[in-house]
Tab-separated table of C-alpha atoms and ligand atoms in Angstrom:
chain	number	residue	atom	x	y	z
A	1	UNK	CA	0.195	0.109	-0.006
A	2	UNK	CA	1.493	3.179	-0.970
A	3	UNK	CA	2.076	6.076	2.200
A	4	UNK	CA	-0.718	7.939	3.085
A	5	UNK	CA	-0.545	12.012	4.335
A	6	UNK	CA	-1.877	11.991	7.544
A	7	UNK	CA	-3.863	14.813	6.871
A	8	UNK	CA	-5.956	12.732	4.149
A	9	UNK	CA	-6.279	9.542	5.159
A	10	UNK	CA	-8.196	6.819	3.831
A	11	UNK	CA	-11.526	5.740	5.516
A	12	UNK	CA	-13.960	3.263	5.304
A	13	UNK	CA	-16.804	5.157	5.757
A	14	UNK	CA	-19.345	1.716	5.646
A	15	UNK	CA	-17.806	1.626	8.953
A	16	UNK	CA	-17.612	4.972	10.786
A	17	UNK	CA	-21.426	5.119	11.580
A	18	UNK	CA	-20.871	9.134	11.627
A	19	UNK	CA	-19.462	9.416	8.144
A	20	UNK	CA	-21.858	7.140	6.742
A	21	UNK	CA	-24.992	8.736	8.360
A	22	UNK	CA	-24.082	11.669	6.848
A	23	UNK	CA	-23.196	10.169	3.398
A	24	UNK	CA	-26.340	8.762	3.348
A	25	UNK	CA	-28.083	12.152	4.174
A	26	UNK	CA	-26.064	13.923	1.326
A	27	UNK	CA	-27.137	11.187	-1.172
A	28	UNK	CA	-30.570	12.192	-0.274
A	29	UNK	CA	-30.427	15.484	-0.229
A	30	UNK	CA	-28.209	16.147	-3.540
A	31	UNK	CA	-28.410	12.970	-5.172
A	32	UNK	CA	-24.588	12.383	-5.349
A	33	UNK	CA	-22.036	11.020	-3.754
A	34	UNK	CA	-19.219	13.452	-1.576
A	35	UNK	CA	-16.079	13.312	-3.037
A	36	UNK	CA	-14.549	14.053	0.366
A	37	UNK	CA	-15.105	14.416	3.940
A	38	UNK	CA	-13.380	16.980	6.125
A	39	UNK	CA	-12.853	17.253	10.144
A	40	UNK	CA	-12.153	19.618	12.572
A	41	UNK	CA	-12.002	19.038	16.363
A	42	UNK	CA	-13.489	21.529	18.982
A	43	UNK	CA	-11.297	22.681	21.212
A	44	UNK	CA	-10.811	23.791	24.723
A	45	UNK	CA	-9.078	26.769	26.405
A	46	UNK	CA	-6.975	25.830	29.166
A	47	UNK	CA	-5.486	28.949	30.139
A	48	UNK	CA	-5.639	32.658	28.571
A	49	UNK	CA	-8.639	33.889	28.076
A	50	UNK	CA	-9.694	37.130	25.923
A	51	UNK	CA	-5.939	37.686	25.517
A	52	UNK	CA	-5.366	36.164	22.302
A	53	UNK	CA	-6.686	39.494	20.200
A	54	UNK	CA	-4.556	41.830	22.623
A	55	UNK	CA	-1.410	39.859	21.523
A	56	UNK	CA	-0.610	37.411	24.361
A	57	UNK	CA	0.193	33.743	24.571
A	58	UNK	CA	-2.497	31.411	25.459
A	59	UNK	CA	-3.062	27.746	26.121
A	60	UNK	CA	-5.729	25.845	24.145
A	61	UNK	CA	-6.174	22.073	23.081
A	62	UNK	CA	-7.892	20.353	20.375
A	63	UNK	CA	-10.661	18.013	21.954
A	64	UNK	CA	-11.551	14.582	20.175
A	65	UNK	CA	-15.431	15.871	19.442
A	66	UNK	CA	-15.452	17.006	15.765
A	67	UNK	CA	-17.310	18.474	13.349
A	68	UNK	CA	-17.721	16.835	9.792
A	69	UNK	CA	-18.454	17.978	6.140
A	70	UNK	CA	-19.115	15.690	3.013
A	71	UNK	CA	-18.213	18.302	0.134
A	72	UNK	CA	-18.707	17.581	-3.431
A	73	UNK	CA	-17.461	19.843	-5.544
A	74	UNK	CA	-19.465	21.524	-8.493
A	75	UNK	CA	-19.004	23.174	-11.810
A	76	UNK	CA	-21.498	25.661	-11.332
A	77	UNK	CA	-20.559	29.130	-8.829
A	78	UNK	CA	-23.282	28.064	-6.767
A	79	UNK	CA	-22.612	26.775	-2.807
A	80	UNK	CA	-24.853	24.745	-1.458
A	81	UNK	CA	-25.140	23.264	2.014
A	82	UNK	CA	-27.271	21.328	3.906
A	83	UNK	CA	-26.819	20.389	8.000
A	84	UNK	CA	-27.788	17.112	9.252
A	85	UNK	CA	-29.494	18.396	12.010
A	86	UNK	CA	-32.859	19.726	11.294
A	87	UNK	CA	-32.794	22.805	12.977
A	88	UNK	CA	-30.919	24.164	10.830
A	89	UNK	CA	-32.394	25.047	6.691
A	90	UNK	CA	-30.416	24.742	3.934
A	91	UNK	CA	-28.506	27.676	2.541
A	92	UNK	CA	-27.649	28.348	-0.974
A	93	UNK	CA	-26.327	31.331	-2.500
A	94	UNK	CA	-23.529	32.240	-5.487
A	95	UNK	CA	-20.179	31.947	-4.603
A	96	UNK	CA	-18.645	34.950	-6.617
A	97	UNK	CA	-21.131	37.333	-4.909
A	98	UNK	CA	-20.905	35.818	-1.014
A	99	UNK	CA	-22.472	38.498	1.431
A	100	UNK	CA	-22.247	37.831	5.017
A	101	UNK	CA	-25.833	38.951	6.812
A	102	UNK	CA	-24.348	39.879	10.498
A	103	UNK	CA	-27.494	40.913	12.069
A	104	UNK	CA	-28.856	37.155	12.701
A	105	UNK	CA	-26.175	34.403	13.946
A	106	UNK	CA	-27.252	32.260	11.088
A	107	UNK	CA	-25.490	28.656	10.795
A	108	UNK	CA	-24.329	28.985	7.367
A	109	UNK	CA	-22.385	31.887	8.107
A	110	UNK	CA	-19.618	29.883	9.315
A	111	UNK	CA	-19.512	28.406	6.818
A	112	UNK	CA	-19.324	31.495	4.950
A	113	UNK	CA	-16.962	33.407	6.854
A	114	UNK	CA	-14.737	30.905	6.013
A	115	UNK	CA	-15.006	30.503	2.370
A	116	UNK	CA	-14.160	34.076	2.291
A	117	UNK	CA	-11.394	33.830	4.848
A	118	UNK	CA	-9.741	31.534	2.609
A	119	UNK	CA	-9.714	34.276	0.392
A	120	UNK	CA	-8.168	36.791	1.769
A	121	UNK	CA	-5.669	34.000	3.248
A	122	UNK	CA	-4.489	32.993	-0.115
A	123	UNK	CA	-3.980	37.266	-1.290
A	124	UNK	CA	-1.441	37.266	1.721
A	125	UNK	CA	-0.048	34.070	1.240
A	126	UNK	CA	0.802	35.081	-3.136
A	127	UNK	CA	1.895	38.884	-2.001
A	128	UNK	CA	3.704	37.158	0.774
A	129	UNK	CA	5.642	34.934	-1.982
A	130	UNK	CA	6.333	37.586	-4.603
A	131	UNK	CA	8.668	38.787	-2.144
A	132	UNK	CA	10.970	35.989	-3.060
A	133	UNK	CA	11.440	37.362	-6.688
A	134	UNK	CA	12.661	40.340	-4.508
A	135	UNK	CA	10.613	42.936	-5.016
A	136	UNK	CA	8.402	44.763	-2.080
A	137	UNK	CA	5.261	44.897	-3.528
A	138	UNK	CA	1.862	45.611	-1.431
A	139	UNK	CA	0.066	42.641	-2.215
A	140	UNK	CA	-2.702	45.067	-4.344
A	141	UNK	CA	-2.678	42.690	-6.990
A	142	UNK	CA	-2.829	38.840	-5.600
A	143	UNK	CA	-5.712	40.756	-3.663
A	144	UNK	CA	-7.777	41.774	-6.457
A	145	UNK	CA	-7.419	38.636	-7.822
A	146	UNK	CA	-8.792	36.459	-5.382
A	147	UNK	CA	-11.316	38.843	-4.367
A	148	UNK	CA	-12.689	40.590	-7.832
A	149	UNK	CA	-16.135	40.797	-8.276
A	150	UNK	CA	-17.661	40.721	-11.515
A	151	UNK	CA	-19.122	44.223	-12.239
A	152	UNK	CA	-17.566	46.355	-9.609
A	153	UNK	CA	-14.033	47.390	-8.323
A	154	UNK	CA	-13.076	47.741	-5.003
A	155	UNK	CA	-11.460	49.810	-2.162
A	156	UNK	CA	-8.351	47.031	-0.906
A	157	UNK	CA	-7.556	47.842	2.672
A	158	UNK	CA	-4.807	46.592	4.307
A	159	UNK	CA	-3.921	45.194	7.689
A	160	UNK	CA	-6.291	43.627	7.867
A	161	UNK	CA	-7.168	42.674	4.613
A	162	UNK	CA	-10.383	44.174	3.352
A	163	UNK	CA	-12.661	44.575	0.316
A	164	UNK	CA	-15.410	47.150	-0.027
A	165	UNK	CA	-17.369	47.315	-3.595
A	166	UNK	CA	-16.669	50.510	-5.556
A	167	UNK	CA	-19.119	50.769	-7.938
A	168	UNK	CA	-18.487	52.766	-11.422
A	169	UNK	CA	-21.008	55.268	-12.708
A	170	UNK	CA	-22.623	54.038	-16.389
A	171	UNK	CA	-21.811	55.844	-19.189
A	172	UNK	CA	-18.247	55.687	-18.921
A	173	UNK	CA	-15.538	52.825	-19.862
A	174	UNK	CA	-11.826	51.639	-18.846
A	175	UNK	CA	-9.697	51.928	-21.769
A	176	UNK	CA	-6.728	50.319	-21.193
A	177	UNK	CA	-3.369	51.625	-23.399
A	178	UNK	CA	0.246	49.242	-23.165
A	179	UNK	CA	3.221	51.828	-23.875
A	180	UNK	CA	4.745	48.762	-25.329
A	181	UNK	CA	7.940	49.869	-22.946
A	182	UNK	CA	9.010	46.900	-20.441
A	183	UNK	CA	10.530	47.391	-16.882
A	184	UNK	CA	11.697	44.497	-15.076
A	185	UNK	CA	10.733	45.242	-11.272
A	186	UNK	CA	12.729	42.310	-10.108
A	187	UNK	CA	15.658	43.349	-12.457
A	188	UNK	CA	15.766	46.542	-11.573
A	189	UNK	CA	15.676	48.532	-8.241
A	190	UNK	CA	13.633	51.607	-8.864
A	191	UNK	CA	10.510	49.661	-7.119
A	192	UNK	CA	12.939	48.676	-4.090
A	193	UNK	CA	14.549	52.527	-3.617
A	194	UNK	CA	11.022	53.934	-4.158
A	195	UNK	CA	9.723	51.226	-1.137
A	196	UNK	CA	12.744	52.135	1.093
A	197	UNK	CA	12.214	56.270	0.303
A	198	UNK	CA	9.047	56.169	1.428
A	199	UNK	CA	10.235	53.918	4.945
A	200	UNK	CA	13.201	56.229	5.298
A	201	UNK	CA	10.621	58.820	5.155
A	202	UNK	CA	7.732	57.406	7.051
A	203	UNK	CA	11.031	56.807	9.981
A	204	UNK	CA	12.274	60.385	9.632
A	205	UNK	CA	8.629	62.527	9.861
A	206	UNK	CA	8.368	59.472	13.222
A	207	UNK	CA	11.192	61.241	14.752
A	208	UNK	CA	10.245	64.504	13.552
A	209	UNK	CA	6.841	64.286	15.449
A	210	UNK	CA	8.584	62.607	19.014
A	211	UNK	CA	7.298	58.931	18.023
A	212	UNK	CA	9.006	55.831	18.579
A	213	UNK	CA	10.535	55.727	15.332
A	214	UNK	CA	12.639	52.884	14.718
A	215	UNK	CA	9.696	50.092	14.645
A	216	UNK	CA	7.927	52.026	12.200
A	217	UNK	CA	7.690	51.056	8.651
A	218	UNK	CA	4.997	52.527	7.019
A	219	UNK	CA	3.709	56.283	6.131
A	220	UNK	CA	0.235	54.964	6.951
A	221	UNK	CA	1.750	54.024	10.262
A	222	UNK	CA	2.961	57.704	11.201
A	223	UNK	CA	-0.952	58.981	10.105
A	224	UNK	CA	-3.000	56.048	12.443
A	225	UNK	CA	-0.313	56.960	15.055
A	226	UNK	CA	-0.785	60.673	15.074
A	227	UNK	CA	-4.437	60.364	14.621
A	228	UNK	CA	-4.833	63.124	12.485
A	229	UNK	CA	-6.036	63.366	8.443
A	230	UNK	CA	-4.385	62.906	5.074
A	231	UNK	CA	-4.317	66.952	4.460
A	232	UNK	CA	-2.635	67.229	8.267
A	233	UNK	CA	-0.128	64.557	6.920
A	234	UNK	CA	0.693	66.705	4.438
A	235	UNK	CA	1.196	69.630	6.153
A	236	UNK	CA	3.062	67.617	8.523
A	237	UNK	CA	5.647	66.688	5.294
A	238	UNK	CA	5.409	70.033	4.623
A	239	UNK	CA	7.436	71.206	7.811
A	240	UNK	CA	9.610	68.073	8.122
A	241	UNK	CA	10.931	66.896	4.852
A	242	UNK	CA	12.745	69.081	2.559
A	243	UNK	CA	12.724	68.807	-1.483
A	244	UNK	CA	16.427	68.356	-1.928
A	245	UNK	CA	17.299	64.805	-2.141
A	246	UNK	CA	19.227	63.399	1.350
A	247	UNK	CA	22.327	61.696	1.254
A	248	UNK	CA	22.622	58.413	3.408
A	249	UNK	CA	24.865	60.671	5.953
A	250	UNK	CA	21.914	63.369	6.658
A	251	UNK	CA	19.815	60.547	6.844
A	252	UNK	CA	21.543	58.928	9.781
A	253	UNK	CA	22.247	62.439	11.234
A	254	UNK	CA	18.242	62.799	11.109
A	255	UNK	CA	17.851	59.725	13.221
A	256	UNK	CA	20.139	59.570	14.920
A	257	UNK	CA	22.164	56.129	13.568
A	258	UNK	CA	25.441	55.291	12.046
A	259	UNK	CA	25.987	54.488	8.466
A	260	UNK	CA	26.598	50.802	9.297
A	261	UNK	CA	23.033	50.486	11.382
A	262	UNK	CA	21.311	52.480	8.056
A	263	UNK	CA	22.721	49.606	5.796
A	264	UNK	CA	22.741	46.482	7.792
A	265	UNK	CA	19.175	47.838	9.733
A	266	UNK	CA	16.764	49.954	7.231
A	267	UNK	CA	18.289	49.285	3.929
A	268	UNK	CA	17.701	46.014	1.657
A	269	UNK	CA	20.963	44.875	-0.208
A	270	UNK	CA	19.798	46.306	-3.151
A	271	UNK	CA	19.155	49.912	-1.681
A	272	UNK	CA	22.667	50.072	-0.230
A	273	UNK	CA	24.587	51.865	-2.761
A	274	UNK	CA	21.638	54.411	-3.574
A	275	UNK	CA	23.931	57.766	-3.040
A	276	UNK	CA	20.296	59.688	-2.391
A	277	UNK	CA	16.944	59.351	-1.547
A	278	UNK	CA	13.689	61.655	-2.022
A	279	UNK	CA	11.802	61.656	0.590
A	280	UNK	CA	9.657	64.567	0.469
A	281	UNK	CA	8.281	63.805	-2.849
A	282	UNK	CA	7.600	60.475	-2.355
A	283	UNK	CA	5.810	61.606	0.809
A	284	UNK	CA	3.919	63.817	-0.792
A	285	UNK	CA	2.213	61.560	-3.591
A	286	UNK	CA	1.804	59.019	-1.388
A	287	UNK	CA	-0.429	61.141	1.362
A	288	UNK	CA	-2.263	62.842	-1.410
A	289	UNK	CA	-2.840	59.488	-3.815
A	290	UNK	CA	-3.643	58.025	-0.307
A	291	UNK	CA	-6.808	60.983	-0.119
A	292	UNK	CA	-7.398	60.791	-4.087
A	293	UNK	CA	-8.212	57.349	-3.654
A	294	UNK	CA	-10.962	58.194	-0.720
A	295	UNK	CA	-11.566	60.999	-3.074
A	296	UNK	CA	-12.599	58.697	-5.705
A	297	UNK	CA	-14.614	56.140	-3.739
A	298	UNK	CA	-16.214	59.117	-2.826
A	299	UNK	CA	-17.882	60.310	-6.127
A	300	UNK	CA	-18.778	56.616	-6.949
A	301	UNK	CA	-21.131	56.774	-3.869
A	302	UNK	CA	-22.761	59.835	-4.476
A	303	UNK	CA	-22.639	59.398	-8.512
A	304	UNK	CA	-23.100	63.102	-9.445
A	305	UNK	CA	-23.833	64.374	-12.848
A	306	UNK	CA	-20.578	65.272	-13.393
A	307	UNK	CA	-19.289	61.514	-11.577
A	308	UNK	CA	-16.993	61.100	-15.122
A	309	UNK	CA	-15.832	64.214	-15.457
A	310	UNK	CA	-14.528	64.146	-11.708
A	311	UNK	CA	-13.511	60.735	-11.428
A	312	UNK	CA	-10.947	61.678	-14.432
A	313	UNK	CA	-9.702	65.059	-12.994
A	314	UNK	CA	-8.751	62.193	-10.154
A	315	UNK	CA	-7.169	60.388	-12.671
A	316	UNK	CA	-5.247	62.993	-14.256
A	317	UNK	CA	-4.022	64.363	-11.138
A	318	UNK	CA	-2.771	61.048	-9.524
A	319	UNK	CA	-0.736	61.119	-13.172
A	320	UNK	CA	0.779	64.370	-12.331
A	321	UNK	CA	2.003	63.504	-9.157
A	322	UNK	CA	3.401	59.612	-10.482
A	323	UNK	CA	5.417	61.133	-13.033
A	324	UNK	CA	6.469	64.462	-11.402
A	325	UNK	CA	6.569	63.609	-7.549
A	326	UNK	CA	7.035	59.678	-7.389
A	327	UNK	CA	8.852	59.954	-10.856
A	328	UNK	CA	7.559	56.366	-12.019
A	329	UNK	CA	6.335	57.582	-15.756
A	330	UNK	CA	7.957	57.145	-18.909
A	331	UNK	CA	8.584	59.714	-21.910
A	332	UNK	CA	6.162	57.140	-23.858
A	333	UNK	CA	3.746	56.599	-20.492
A	334	UNK	CA	3.569	60.270	-20.852
A	335	UNK	CA	2.920	60.714	-24.385
A	336	UNK	CA	0.583	58.005	-24.266
A	337	UNK	CA	-1.529	59.560	-21.443
A	338	UNK	CA	-1.446	62.925	-23.534
A	339	UNK	CA	-2.919	61.008	-26.386
A	340	UNK	CA	-5.805	58.914	-24.831
A	341	UNK	CA	-6.639	62.919	-23.203
A	342	UNK	CA	-6.627	64.766	-26.403
A	343	UNK	CA	-8.593	62.428	-28.048
A	344	UNK	CA	-11.860	62.034	-24.745
A	345	UNK	CA	-10.693	60.334	-21.908
A	346	UNK	CA	-12.145	62.082	-19.141
A	347	UNK	CA	-8.897	60.745	-16.925
A	348	UNK	CA	-5.407	58.911	-18.299
A	349	UNK	CA	-3.102	57.875	-15.941
A	350	UNK	CA	-0.215	54.989	-15.670
A	351	UNK	CA	-1.546	52.065	-14.009
A	352	UNK	CA	0.546	49.810	-12.054
A	353	UNK	CA	4.434	50.095	-10.981
A	354	UNK	CA	5.526	52.351	-14.112
A	355	UNK	CA	8.639	53.106	-15.830
A	356	UNK	CA	6.817	51.304	-18.947
A	357	UNK	CA	3.679	49.181	-18.753
A	358	UNK	CA	0.373	50.412	-19.401
A	359	UNK	CA	-2.109	53.677	-18.937
A	360	UNK	CA	-6.106	53.440	-17.832
A	361	UNK	CA	-8.236	56.050	-19.578
A	362	UNK	CA	-11.612	56.651	-18.551
A	363	UNK	CA	-12.859	57.120	-21.693
A	364	UNK	CA	-17.842	58.482	-22.271
A	365	UNK	CA	-19.520	55.237	-23.585
A	366	UNK	CA	-20.429	57.154	-26.647
A	367	UNK	CA	-16.626	58.084	-28.077
A	368	UNK	CA	-15.448	54.849	-27.866
A	369	UNK	CA	-14.668	53.837	-30.874
A	370	UNK	CA	-13.638	56.986	-32.819
A	371	UNK	CA	-11.557	56.963	-29.104
A	372	UNK	CA	-9.688	53.461	-29.429
A	373	UNK	CA	-8.729	54.950	-33.824
A	374	UNK	CA	-7.490	58.060	-33.026
A	375	UNK	CA	-5.395	56.546	-30.160
A	376	UNK	CA	-4.578	53.545	-33.003
A	377	UNK	CA	-3.243	55.977	-35.305
A	378	UNK	CA	-1.785	58.713	-33.053
A	379	UNK	CA	0.698	55.783	-30.766
A	380	UNK	CA	0.507	52.277	-32.442
A	381	UNK	CA	0.585	52.943	-36.752
A	382	UNK	CA	3.765	54.537	-37.649
A	383	UNK	CA	5.654	52.063	-35.639
A	384	UNK	CA	6.056	48.332	-36.055
A	385	UNK	CA	6.849	46.697	-32.950
A	386	UNK	CA	3.932	48.977	-31.379
A	387	UNK	CA	1.744	47.504	-34.044
A	388	UNK	CA	2.984	44.249	-33.340
A	389	UNK	CA	1.495	44.355	-30.598
A	390	UNK	CA	-1.677	46.194	-30.699
A	391	UNK	CA	-4.318	43.847	-30.738
A	392	UNK	CA	-3.264	43.007	-27.385
A	393	UNK	CA	-2.896	46.584	-26.475
A	394	UNK	CA	-5.689	48.993	-26.756
A	395	UNK	CA	-8.959	47.728	-25.486
A	396	UNK	CA	-12.014	48.711	-23.454
A	397	UNK	CA	-12.463	46.986	-20.740
A	398	UNK	CA	-14.909	45.611	-17.424
A	399	UNK	CA	-14.967	44.789	-13.976
A	400	UNK	CA	-14.471	40.758	-13.766
A	401	UNK	CA	-14.264	38.655	-11.563
A	402	UNK	CA	-11.786	37.045	-9.341
A	403	UNK	CA	-9.509	33.916	-9.425
A	404	UNK	CA	-11.127	30.407	-9.620
A	405	UNK	CA	-10.069	26.510	-9.728
A	406	UNK	CA	-11.562	24.478	-13.173
A	407	UNK	CA	-12.163	21.272	-13.129
A	408	UNK	CA	-11.936	19.046	-16.037
A	409	UNK	CA	-15.019	17.754	-17.028
B	501	GLA	C1	3.258	46.774	-8.452
B	501	GLA	C2	3.304	45.987	-7.020
B	501	GLA	C3	2.082	46.329	-6.172
B	501	GLA	C4	1.569	48.127	-6.451
B	501	GLA	C5	2.065	48.012	-7.904
B	501	GLA	C6	2.169	49.662	-7.430
B	501	GLA	O1	2.342	46.170	-9.220
B	501	GLA	O2	2.853	44.260	-7.324
B	501	GLA	O3	1.709	46.175	-4.816
B	501	GLA	O4	2.756	48.177	-4.971
B	501	GLA	O5	2.957	48.314	-8.335
B	501	GLA	O6	0.897	50.962	-7.090
């Protein structure tokens, strides 16, 4: 007999009364046989009550009593739940739009929470995994990949990871246009230098405001520790940082540390050779961009008559800030953004890490076809290498669904 994975042992269901009962009920309810069973034990906490969520250690143990679930993967997007106890009624819902009614303690909510939780966990694992390539990304890509739902964008909040629908106004679509300039995030230090500049800015701002700065890693932490608005953070930035680039020596003086400490405790291996860091510009971009995200969400919620105009303006401001303050654009992206605006986009900006890659433009639906034709002519037509890739480089798109597993029929 082949060795078994202890977490997935094979059992003779006929010999296990509880499993057998479960199998029979499953069959009479759904007319099919479960493909696998899951067991999760109950637990008892021996000592340490109400302190785990405060960060302190506890001593629980699993008990022999358990919960059993019989599962059959289905090809539809419908989750169908049934309980052997008739006290708990059957429940079904669509898997790509899980809505948990928190007003009532319904039994099936626990299942739905697990389903949602796994999606979040997978997103965090994938974000952590990406760092092995050498870049210090933030987790946006992985989060939206798992948490996306058709028909809506999402506000993704971090620590803890949360996603909230942001319904985009009707009357306009997003058009993606590839600049056909490639920047390999993993092979160059552009990306990590920015991550480091933000980290250094956070530390210098924290120190300036008299906060414990050495464990501060993110600009958001400075804001939340101070308990002030993003607009106020922008004023603090004006006050505490200067526009001239900071040398490593100046950063050491600001933080009261040695060059050795700067290298070993703060900078990453691929940013240690940078001679200067722009802290003011990066912090200014981050706090102002964070404020624009909230304004964007608010416009979508309030949906005024000029929503498309307002959203477009926020996108344009974002591009300017990326270009001038964060310096993550490139001449081709700037040219493409100008072309898109010239031919009727209400807003256009670089999207993703930048230094190449794509733009996203907000385009009124009624001019979409002329817009696509004009951008084609202005950016792609005269250039053979761009033209060769144009089919996959210029298109309108809508908010789509998230990651899925497909099983062969
Ligand atoms: C990359 C990273 C993301 C995010 C963006 C910039 O795509 O993977 O985490 O930082 O850049 O917004």
